[in-house]
Short mmCIF file of C-alpha atoms in Angstrom, two decimals:
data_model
loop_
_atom_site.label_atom_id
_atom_site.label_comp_id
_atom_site.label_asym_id
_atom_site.label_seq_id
_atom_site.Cartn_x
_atom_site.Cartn_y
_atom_site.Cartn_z
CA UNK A 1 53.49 -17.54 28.11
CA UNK A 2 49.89 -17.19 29.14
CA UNK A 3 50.03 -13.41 29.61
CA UNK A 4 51.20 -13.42 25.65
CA UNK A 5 48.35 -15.53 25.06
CA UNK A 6 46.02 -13.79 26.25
CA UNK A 7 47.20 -10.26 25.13
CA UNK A 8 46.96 -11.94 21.47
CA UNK A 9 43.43 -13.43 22.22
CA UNK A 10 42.05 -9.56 23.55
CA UNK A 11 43.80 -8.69 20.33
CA UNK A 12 42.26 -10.69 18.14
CA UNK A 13 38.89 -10.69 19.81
CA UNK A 14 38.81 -6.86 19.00
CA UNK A 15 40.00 -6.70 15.64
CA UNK A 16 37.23 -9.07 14.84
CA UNK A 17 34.74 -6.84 16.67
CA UNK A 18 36.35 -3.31 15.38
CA UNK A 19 35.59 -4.94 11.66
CA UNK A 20 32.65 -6.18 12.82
CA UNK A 21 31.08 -2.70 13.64
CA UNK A 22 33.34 -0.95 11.01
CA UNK A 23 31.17 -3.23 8.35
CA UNK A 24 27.94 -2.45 9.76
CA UNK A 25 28.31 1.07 9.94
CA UNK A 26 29.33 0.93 6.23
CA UNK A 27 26.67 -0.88 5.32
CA UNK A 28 24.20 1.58 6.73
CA UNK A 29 25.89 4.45 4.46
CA UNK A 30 25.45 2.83 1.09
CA UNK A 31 22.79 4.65 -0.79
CA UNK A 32 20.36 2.18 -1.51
CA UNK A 33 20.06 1.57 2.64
CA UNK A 34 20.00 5.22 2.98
CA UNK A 35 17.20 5.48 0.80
CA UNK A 36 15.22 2.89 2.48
CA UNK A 37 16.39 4.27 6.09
CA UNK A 38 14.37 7.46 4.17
CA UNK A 39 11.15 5.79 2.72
CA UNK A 40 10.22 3.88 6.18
CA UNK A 41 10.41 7.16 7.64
CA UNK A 42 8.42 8.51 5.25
CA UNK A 43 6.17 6.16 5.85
CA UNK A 44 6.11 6.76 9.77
CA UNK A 45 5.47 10.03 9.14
CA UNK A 46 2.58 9.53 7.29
CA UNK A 47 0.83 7.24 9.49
CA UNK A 48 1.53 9.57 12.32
CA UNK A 49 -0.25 12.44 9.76
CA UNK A 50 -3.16 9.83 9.01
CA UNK A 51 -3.59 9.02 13.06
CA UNK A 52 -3.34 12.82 14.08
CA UNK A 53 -5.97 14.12 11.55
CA UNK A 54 -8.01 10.40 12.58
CA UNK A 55 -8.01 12.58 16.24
CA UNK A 56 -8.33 15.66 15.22
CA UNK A 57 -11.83 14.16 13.28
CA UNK A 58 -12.80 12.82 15.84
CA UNK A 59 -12.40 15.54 18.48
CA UNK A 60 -14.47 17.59 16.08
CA UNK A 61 -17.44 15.38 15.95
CA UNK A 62 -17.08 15.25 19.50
CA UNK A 63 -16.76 18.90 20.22
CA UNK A 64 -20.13 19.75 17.77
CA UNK A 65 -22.05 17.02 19.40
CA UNK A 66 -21.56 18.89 22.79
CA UNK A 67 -21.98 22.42 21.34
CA UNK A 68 -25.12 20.84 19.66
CA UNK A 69 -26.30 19.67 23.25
CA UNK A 70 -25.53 22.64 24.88
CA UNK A 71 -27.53 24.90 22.03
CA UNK A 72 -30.16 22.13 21.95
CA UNK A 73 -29.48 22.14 18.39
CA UNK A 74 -30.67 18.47 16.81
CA UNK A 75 -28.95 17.79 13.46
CA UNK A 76 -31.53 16.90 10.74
CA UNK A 77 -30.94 13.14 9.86
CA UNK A 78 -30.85 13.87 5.95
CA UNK A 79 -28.28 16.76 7.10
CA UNK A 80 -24.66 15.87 6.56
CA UNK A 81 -21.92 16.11 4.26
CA UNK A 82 -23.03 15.72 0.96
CA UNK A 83 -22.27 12.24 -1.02
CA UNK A 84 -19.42 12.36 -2.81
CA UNK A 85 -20.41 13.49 -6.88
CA UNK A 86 -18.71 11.58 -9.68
CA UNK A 87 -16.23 12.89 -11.74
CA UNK A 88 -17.88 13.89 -15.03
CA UNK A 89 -13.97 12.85 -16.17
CA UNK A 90 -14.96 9.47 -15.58
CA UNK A 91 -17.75 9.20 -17.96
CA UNK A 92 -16.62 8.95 -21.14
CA UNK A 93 -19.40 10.31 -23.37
CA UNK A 94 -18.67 12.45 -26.31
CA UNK A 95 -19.71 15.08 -24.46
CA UNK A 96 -17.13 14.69 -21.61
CA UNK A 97 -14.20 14.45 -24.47
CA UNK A 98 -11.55 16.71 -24.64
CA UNK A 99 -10.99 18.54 -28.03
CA UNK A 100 -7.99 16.42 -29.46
CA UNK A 101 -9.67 12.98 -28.38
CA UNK A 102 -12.95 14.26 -30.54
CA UNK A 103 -10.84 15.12 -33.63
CA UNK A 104 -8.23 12.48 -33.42
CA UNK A 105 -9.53 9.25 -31.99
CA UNK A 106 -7.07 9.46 -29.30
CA UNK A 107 -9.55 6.96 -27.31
CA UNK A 108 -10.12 4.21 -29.30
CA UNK A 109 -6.75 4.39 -30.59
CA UNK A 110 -7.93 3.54 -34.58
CA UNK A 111 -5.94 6.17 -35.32
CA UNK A 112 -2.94 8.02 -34.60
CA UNK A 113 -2.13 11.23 -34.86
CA UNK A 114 1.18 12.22 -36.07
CA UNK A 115 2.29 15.71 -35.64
CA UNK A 116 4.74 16.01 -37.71
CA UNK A 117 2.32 15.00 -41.09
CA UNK A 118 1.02 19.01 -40.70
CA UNK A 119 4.05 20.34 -41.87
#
């Protein structure tokens, strides 16, 4: 009677944990946890990119500092990489407007230009 018992307890005890895995293992094959699976590795990725060219930077500023000792080259204070220069997109003068926003008030949106009224 016990041996029966606990054949039906082993049993039992792994049919709950065959479904058990069988459900997980599903669940990790839909597509939306696929896609998510995909995106944080994405993301990994990229933050392994971003550190690895963070090193690389730095090793260069390290490497031309020694060159520059070893030359006895000084780098000019005002020498460097030049500031950053706005986008002339950004300013929105009517100089800086592209040819159907001049003719067509495509910025201000007073009025609309309808294609179709050419024809």
């Amino acid at each position: 009677m016990f041996r029966r018992t606990f054949w039906f307890t082993a049993g039992a005890a792994a049919g709950v944990w065959a479904t058990t895995k069988v459900n997980r293992k599903l669940r990790q094959l839909t597509p939306e946890h696929l896609a998510a699976q995909a995106a944080n590795k994405a993301i990994e990725a990229g933050h392994r990119v971003k550190d690895f060219a963070l090193d690389v930077r730095a090793g260069m500023v390290q490497r031309e500092a020694e060159l520059g000792e070893a030359l006895g080259i000084a780098e000019p204070p005002g020498r460097g990489l030049p500031a950053q220069r706005r986008l002339a997109a950004l300013d929105r003068g009517p100089e800086n407007l592209k040819h159907d926003e001049k003719h067509y008030g495509m910025l201000d949106n007073k009025h609309s230009y309808n294609r179709n009224e050419d024809h």
